[in-house]
Tab-separated table of C-alpha atoms in Angstrom:
chain	number	residue	atom	x	y	z
O	1	MET	CA	4.297	-26.210	8.986
O	2	THR	CA	5.318	-27.531	5.258
O	3	ILE	CA	2.932	-26.076	3.045
O	4	GLN	CA	3.184	-27.019	-1.275
O	5	TRP	CA	0.313	-27.036	-3.346
O	6	PHE	CA	0.573	-27.968	-7.360
O	7	PRO	CA	-2.077	-29.527	-8.655
O	8	GLY	CA	-2.355	-30.739	-12.252
O	9	HIS	CA	-4.233	-28.277	-14.040
O	10	MET	CA	-1.539	-25.715	-12.934
O	11	ALA	CA	1.872	-28.180	-14.326
O	12	LYS	CA	-0.976	-27.979	-17.566
O	13	ALA	CA	-1.508	-24.203	-17.677
O	14	ARG	CA	2.714	-23.959	-17.228
O	15	ARG	CA	2.877	-25.549	-20.852
O	16	GLU	CA	0.120	-23.800	-22.116
O	17	VAL	CA	1.144	-20.410	-20.902
O	18	ALA	CA	4.782	-21.154	-23.062
O	19	GLU	CA	2.617	-21.878	-26.432
O	20	LYS	CA	0.847	-19.015	-26.147
O	21	LEU	CA	3.371	-16.449	-25.511
O	22	LYS	CA	4.520	-15.857	-29.406
O	23	PHE	CA	0.519	-14.517	-29.684
O	24	VAL	CA	1.136	-11.325	-27.265
O	25	ASP	CA	3.016	-8.275	-27.076
O	26	ILE	CA	3.307	-7.940	-23.847
O	27	VAL	CA	2.747	-9.944	-20.130
O	28	TYR	CA	1.107	-8.667	-16.924
O	29	GLU	CA	2.420	-9.749	-13.907
O	30	LEU	CA	0.143	-10.138	-11.489
O	31	ILE	CA	1.676	-9.569	-8.104
O	32	ASP	CA	-0.085	-9.300	-4.470
O	33	ALA	CA	0.879	-5.633	-3.021
O	34	ARG	CA	0.969	-7.205	0.455
O	35	LEU	CA	3.806	-9.773	-0.473
O	36	PRO	CA	6.078	-7.951	-3.637
O	37	LEU	CA	8.049	-10.577	-3.722
O	38	SER	CA	6.403	-13.867	-2.021
O	39	SER	CA	3.954	-13.747	-4.970
O	40	ARG	CA	6.128	-13.935	-7.882
O	41	ASN	CA	6.666	-17.168	-9.543
O	42	PRO	CA	10.205	-17.652	-9.584
O	43	MET	CA	9.278	-19.784	-12.572
O	44	LEU	CA	8.162	-16.577	-14.728
O	45	ASP	CA	11.527	-15.556	-15.773
O	46	GLN	CA	12.200	-19.224	-17.708
O	47	ILE	CA	8.390	-18.857	-19.290
O	48	VAL	CA	8.479	-15.061	-20.274
O	49	GLN	CA	12.242	-14.820	-21.481
O	50	GLN	CA	12.733	-11.950	-22.902
O	51	LYS	CA	9.195	-10.704	-23.462
O	52	PRO	CA	7.854	-7.510	-22.399
O	53	ARG	CA	6.493	-7.497	-19.044
O	54	LEU	CA	4.791	-4.652	-16.798
O	55	ILE	CA	4.168	-5.472	-13.152
O	56	LEU	CA	0.836	-4.823	-12.054
O	57	LEU	CA	1.315	-4.890	-7.618
O	58	ASN	CA	-2.512	-5.375	-7.040
O	59	LYS	CA	-4.460	-4.918	-3.782
O	60	SER	CA	-2.173	-1.961	-3.082
O	61	ASP	CA	-5.625	-0.724	-1.194
O	62	LEU	CA	-4.786	-3.836	0.834
O	63	ALA	CA	-0.698	-3.201	2.018
O	64	ASP	CA	1.041	-0.413	4.002
O	65	PRO	CA	1.637	2.585	2.093
O	66	ASN	CA	4.926	3.042	3.300
O	67	GLN	CA	6.273	-0.266	2.219
O	68	THR	CA	4.817	-0.173	-1.380
O	69	ASN	CA	6.587	3.023	-2.345
O	70	LEU	CA	9.473	0.832	-1.131
O	71	TRP	CA	9.398	-1.853	-3.280
O	72	LEU	CA	8.226	0.003	-6.043
O	73	ASN	CA	11.149	2.382	-5.798
O	74	TYR	CA	13.204	-1.183	-5.839
O	75	PHE	CA	11.399	-3.218	-8.425
O	76	ARG	CA	12.256	0.332	-11.483
O	77	ASP	CA	15.845	0.264	-9.778
O	78	GLN	CA	15.883	-2.979	-11.350
O	79	GLY	CA	15.171	-2.285	-14.707
O	80	HIS	CA	11.423	-3.586	-14.294
O	81	HIS	CA	7.883	-1.289	-15.765
O	82	ILE	CA	5.934	-1.363	-12.545
O	83	LEU	CA	2.429	0.131	-11.734
O	84	ALA	CA	0.534	-0.054	-8.467
O	85	LEU	CA	-3.311	-0.618	-8.696
O	86	THR	CA	-6.801	-1.865	-6.783
O	87	ALA	CA	-7.971	-4.143	-9.395
O	88	LYS	CA	-11.665	-3.315	-7.609
O	89	ASP	CA	-10.953	0.759	-8.739
O	90	ASP	CA	-11.739	1.206	-12.100
O	91	ARG	CA	-9.621	4.857	-12.268
O	92	SER	CA	-6.659	2.592	-11.325
O	93	VAL	CA	-7.060	0.067	-13.870
O	94	LYS	CA	-7.352	2.865	-16.445
O	95	GLN	CA	-3.503	3.297	-16.228
O	96	ILE	CA	-2.483	-0.192	-17.704
O	97	VAL	CA	-3.172	0.550	-21.527
O	98	PRO	CA	-0.989	4.475	-21.093
O	99	ALA	CA	1.542	1.743	-18.752
O	100	SER	CA	1.936	-1.205	-21.317
O	101	LYS	CA	2.005	2.066	-24.738
O	102	LYS	CA	4.951	2.938	-22.608
O	103	VAL	CA	6.535	0.052	-22.039
O	104	LEU	CA	6.012	-0.874	-26.060
O	105	ALA	CA	7.428	2.563	-27.450
O	106	GLU	CA	9.925	0.723	-29.161
O	107	LYS	CA	7.830	-2.140	-31.020
O	108	MET	CA	5.092	0.796	-32.141
O	109	ALA	CA	7.927	2.676	-33.541
O	110	ARG	CA	9.092	0.205	-35.499
O	111	ASP	CA	5.493	-0.818	-36.718
O	112	LYS	CA	3.915	2.283	-37.583
O	113	GLU	CA	8.106	3.205	-40.000
O	114	ARG	CA	7.020	-0.548	-41.130
O	115	GLY	CA	3.246	1.036	-42.788
O	116	LEU	CA	1.529	-1.249	-40.086
O	117	LYS	CA	-1.838	0.107	-38.946
O	118	PRO	CA	-2.370	0.382	-35.485
O	119	ARG	CA	-4.100	-2.430	-33.517
O	120	ALA	CA	-5.420	-3.515	-29.968
O	121	ILE	CA	-2.519	-4.481	-27.644
O	122	ARG	CA	-2.288	-8.130	-26.821
O	123	ALA	CA	-1.770	-8.998	-23.536
O	124	MET	CA	-1.077	-12.247	-21.214
O	125	VAL	CA	-2.050	-12.000	-17.382
O	126	LEU	CA	-0.095	-14.435	-15.178
O	127	GLY	CA	0.459	-14.595	-11.367
O	128	ILE	CA	-0.150	-16.727	-8.898
O	129	PRO	CA	-4.013	-17.693	-7.470
O	130	ASN	CA	-6.306	-15.762	-5.988
O	131	VAL	CA	-4.072	-12.747	-6.813
O	132	GLY	CA	-6.752	-10.571	-8.424
O	133	LYS	CA	-6.889	-11.491	-12.181
O	134	SER	CA	-10.437	-11.870	-12.339
O	135	THR	CA	-11.223	-8.919	-10.543
O	136	LEU	CA	-9.005	-7.045	-12.802
O	137	LEU	CA	-10.353	-7.958	-16.039
O	138	ASN	CA	-14.049	-7.682	-14.764
O	139	HIS	CA	-13.312	-3.849	-14.240
O	140	LEU	CA	-11.573	-3.968	-17.276
O	141	ALA	CA	-14.607	-4.866	-19.463
O	142	GLY	CA	-17.288	-2.833	-17.056
O	143	LYS	CA	-19.086	-6.042	-16.590
O	144	LYS	CA	-18.276	-9.283	-15.399
O	145	ILE	CA	-16.982	-11.726	-17.642
O	146	ALA	CA	-14.885	-14.132	-15.459
O	147	SER	CA	-15.419	-15.638	-12.444
O	148	THR	CA	-14.297	-13.996	-9.597
O	149	GLY	CA	-13.637	-15.575	-5.587
O	150	ASN	CA	-11.890	-14.847	-2.697
O	151	ARG	CA	-10.294	-18.858	-3.147
O	152	PRO	CA	-7.507	-19.956	-4.714
O	153	GLY	CA	-8.475	-22.190	-7.922
O	154	VAL	CA	-11.183	-20.077	-9.326
O	155	THR	CA	-10.014	-19.541	-13.084
O	156	LYS	CA	-9.761	-23.511	-14.832
O	157	GLY	CA	-8.813	-22.366	-18.434
O	158	GLN	CA	-7.347	-19.865	-21.127
O	159	GLN	CA	-9.701	-17.434	-22.620
O	160	TRP	CA	-9.087	-14.340	-25.103
O	161	LEU	CA	-10.994	-10.986	-23.900
O	162	ARG	CA	-11.474	-8.235	-26.049
O	163	PHE	CA	-11.426	-4.477	-24.181
O	164	GLY	CA	-12.891	-1.698	-26.718
O	165	SER	CA	-10.777	-1.104	-29.202
O	166	GLN	CA	-6.945	-1.060	-27.821
O	167	LEU	CA	-6.613	-3.861	-25.418
O	168	GLU	CA	-7.108	-7.878	-25.552
O	169	LEU	CA	-6.064	-9.921	-22.796
O	170	LEU	CA	-5.771	-13.701	-22.711
O	171	ASP	CA	-6.739	-15.005	-19.219
O	172	THR	CA	-4.686	-18.053	-17.235
O	173	PRO	CA	-5.175	-19.717	-14.573
O	174	GLY	CA	-3.384	-19.359	-11.350
O	175	ILE	CA	0.275	-20.684	-11.683
O	176	LEU	CA	2.652	-21.482	-8.546
O	177	TRP	CA	5.527	-23.248	-8.190
O	178	PRO	CA	6.467	-27.003	-7.387
O	179	LYS	CA	8.186	-26.093	-4.154
O	180	PHE	CA	8.577	-23.165	-1.507
O	181	GLU	CA	12.286	-23.420	-0.975
O	182	ASP	CA	11.861	-20.843	2.481
O	183	PRO	CA	9.074	-21.742	4.833
O	184	ALA	CA	7.599	-18.475	4.961
O	185	VAL	CA	6.601	-18.039	1.627
O	186	GLY	CA	4.184	-20.787	2.221
O	187	LYS	CA	2.810	-19.313	4.812
O	188	LYS	CA	2.748	-16.145	3.692
O	189	LEU	CA	1.117	-17.386	0.531
O	190	ALA	CA	-1.447	-19.554	2.733
O	191	LEU	CA	-2.453	-16.573	4.892
O	192	THR	CA	-3.546	-13.740	2.502
O	193	GLY	CA	-5.889	-17.167	0.735
O	194	ALA	CA	-3.234	-18.072	-2.791
O	195	ILE	CA	-3.457	-21.979	-1.786
O	196	LYS	CA	-6.623	-23.746	-0.344
O	197	ASP	CA	-7.336	-24.022	3.476
O	198	ASP	CA	-8.255	-27.699	3.486
O	199	LEU	CA	-4.569	-27.792	2.971
O	200	LEU	CA	-3.443	-26.050	6.132
O	201	HIS	CA	-3.265	-25.755	9.710
O	202	LEU	CA	-5.039	-22.967	10.451
O	203	ASP	CA	-3.754	-22.848	14.040
O	204	ASP	CA	-0.151	-22.483	12.799
O	205	LEU	CA	-0.938	-20.495	10.374
O	206	ALA	CA	-3.542	-18.251	12.850
O	207	LEU	CA	0.439	-18.045	15.100
O	208	TYR	CA	2.682	-17.053	12.294
O	209	GLU	CA	-0.187	-14.203	11.744
O	210	LEU	CA	0.466	-12.692	15.245
O	211	GLU	CA	3.831	-13.104	15.310
O	212	ILE	CA	3.652	-10.630	12.052
O	213	PHE	CA	1.443	-8.103	13.709
O	214	CYS	CA	3.423	-8.031	16.907
O	215	ARG	CA	5.942	-7.250	15.268
O	216	PHE	CA	5.056	-4.681	12.605
O	217	TYR	CA	1.183	-3.824	13.343
O	218	PRO	CA	1.313	-4.070	17.223
O	219	GLU	CA	-1.441	-0.841	17.184
O	220	GLN	CA	-3.961	-2.444	14.573
O	221	LEU	CA	-3.377	-5.913	16.751
O	222	LYS	CA	-4.577	-3.916	19.935
O	223	ILE	CA	-7.280	-2.042	18.385
O	224	ARG	CA	-9.074	-4.962	16.988
O	225	TYR	CA	-9.046	-7.219	20.078
O	226	LYS	CA	-8.541	-4.858	22.783
O	227	LEU	CA	-5.491	-5.818	23.809
O	228	THR	CA	-2.871	-3.914	25.911
O	229	ASP	CA	0.816	-3.678	25.639
O	230	ASP	CA	1.476	-6.290	28.170
O	231	ASP	CA	-0.825	-8.944	26.645
O	232	LEU	CA	1.227	-8.390	22.952
O	233	PHE	CA	3.909	-9.578	25.743
O	234	MET	CA	2.015	-13.061	26.312
O	235	SER	CA	3.942	-15.878	24.066
O	236	LEU	CA	1.319	-16.534	21.168
O	237	PRO	CA	-0.131	-19.606	22.008
O	238	GLU	CA	-1.573	-17.546	25.453
O	239	LEU	CA	-2.005	-14.502	22.978
O	240	LEU	CA	-4.367	-16.529	20.529
O	241	LEU	CA	-6.228	-18.393	23.809
O	242	LEU	CA	-6.694	-14.892	25.250
O	243	ILE	CA	-7.784	-13.779	21.964
O	244	SER	CA	-10.732	-16.709	21.981
O	245	GLU	CA	-11.651	-15.560	24.804
O	246	LYS	CA	-12.062	-12.375	23.936
O	247	ARG	CA	-14.335	-12.931	21.472
O	248	GLY	CA	-16.211	-15.339	23.313
O	249	PHE	CA	-14.966	-18.582	21.937
O	250	LYS	CA	-13.853	-19.722	25.272
O	251	ASP	CA	-10.402	-22.253	24.510
O	252	ASP	CA	-12.005	-23.401	21.360
O	253	TYR	CA	-8.685	-21.471	19.694
O	254	GLU	CA	-9.573	-23.290	16.257
O	255	ARG	CA	-12.397	-21.563	16.318
O	256	ALA	CA	-10.169	-18.282	16.775
O	257	SER	CA	-7.776	-19.531	14.575
O	258	GLU	CA	-10.276	-19.641	11.597
O	259	MET	CA	-11.358	-15.705	12.910
O	260	LEU	CA	-7.772	-14.130	12.938
O	261	ILE	CA	-7.334	-15.492	9.445
O	262	LEU	CA	-10.566	-14.250	8.026
O	263	GLU	CA	-10.421	-11.034	9.528
O	264	LEU	CA	-6.580	-10.346	7.711
O	265	ARG	CA	-8.304	-11.249	4.353
O	266	GLN	CA	-11.265	-9.271	4.943
O	267	GLY	CA	-8.637	-6.091	5.607
O	268	ARG	CA	-10.152	-5.965	9.313
O	269	LEU	CA	-6.857	-5.663	10.914
O	270	GLY	CA	-6.043	-2.509	8.597
O	271	ARG	CA	-3.322	-2.312	6.152
O	272	TYR	CA	0.222	-4.100	6.331
O	273	THR	CA	2.240	-5.809	4.193
O	274	LEU	CA	3.980	-9.526	4.999
O	275	ASP	CA	7.297	-9.305	2.705
O	276	ARG	CA	9.246	-6.364	4.513
O	277	PHE	CA	11.448	-4.231	2.308
O	278	GLU	CA	14.112	-4.248	5.215
O	279	GLU	CA	14.129	-7.926	5.315
O	280	LEU	CA	15.738	-7.937	1.619
O	281	SER	CA	18.677	-8.402	2.021
O	282	GLU	CA	18.186	-11.181	4.480
């Protein structure tokens, strides 16, 4: 299964981001804690260049906490400023402005020496589709100001949003890149909802999900679907059919595939991380 999705509005958004970059102090790169590498757009370094950046590891409440800690240390060792958060949690979101001031400390000190009055931090939010940008904006504002949905492509254009006296944000549509060099990246993005489902073979995706959980989270799989240790040694198609039967779908593996993917996205299989830190060297 080869997965690609780069609609026209993404190409337009990429050009507009490059044009608007000069108006902001800092870039917030929003990535998925379940996919700390796969949800990073490789074009971003070229677009952002030397602009100060704060990486926001969103959806950390859905990710494997042990893996999240390993990835946080990895990014910090790479010289990045990074913050783990849950965009739906107000206390978590309130960490963003203090963290931004830390990243911009030298610039703010220079502005003060030049006699410039303090002003709101101007930031741009960048990330792939369905990574939680609109949810983050709504919780910063304390009200619904941006459309949200557990599907990609909800935000179509750029908009400036003001949050009190300390922060002004330029929201942008989710931007993917034209080609996934590693097919596994496309599968991981598809599993977490960054790519429209009508472009996918859901049965192939469900088999990939089962492969991941049999390997790294077998107990969560056993508990959710009432499986035994022996069941996990079946071939993946046989296991998918067994789960389908246990759920009363008989041999309707397509319905079972949809259910598996939906329950993964809803967090019903527990916390998980698809980008494994121990596989980084590979």
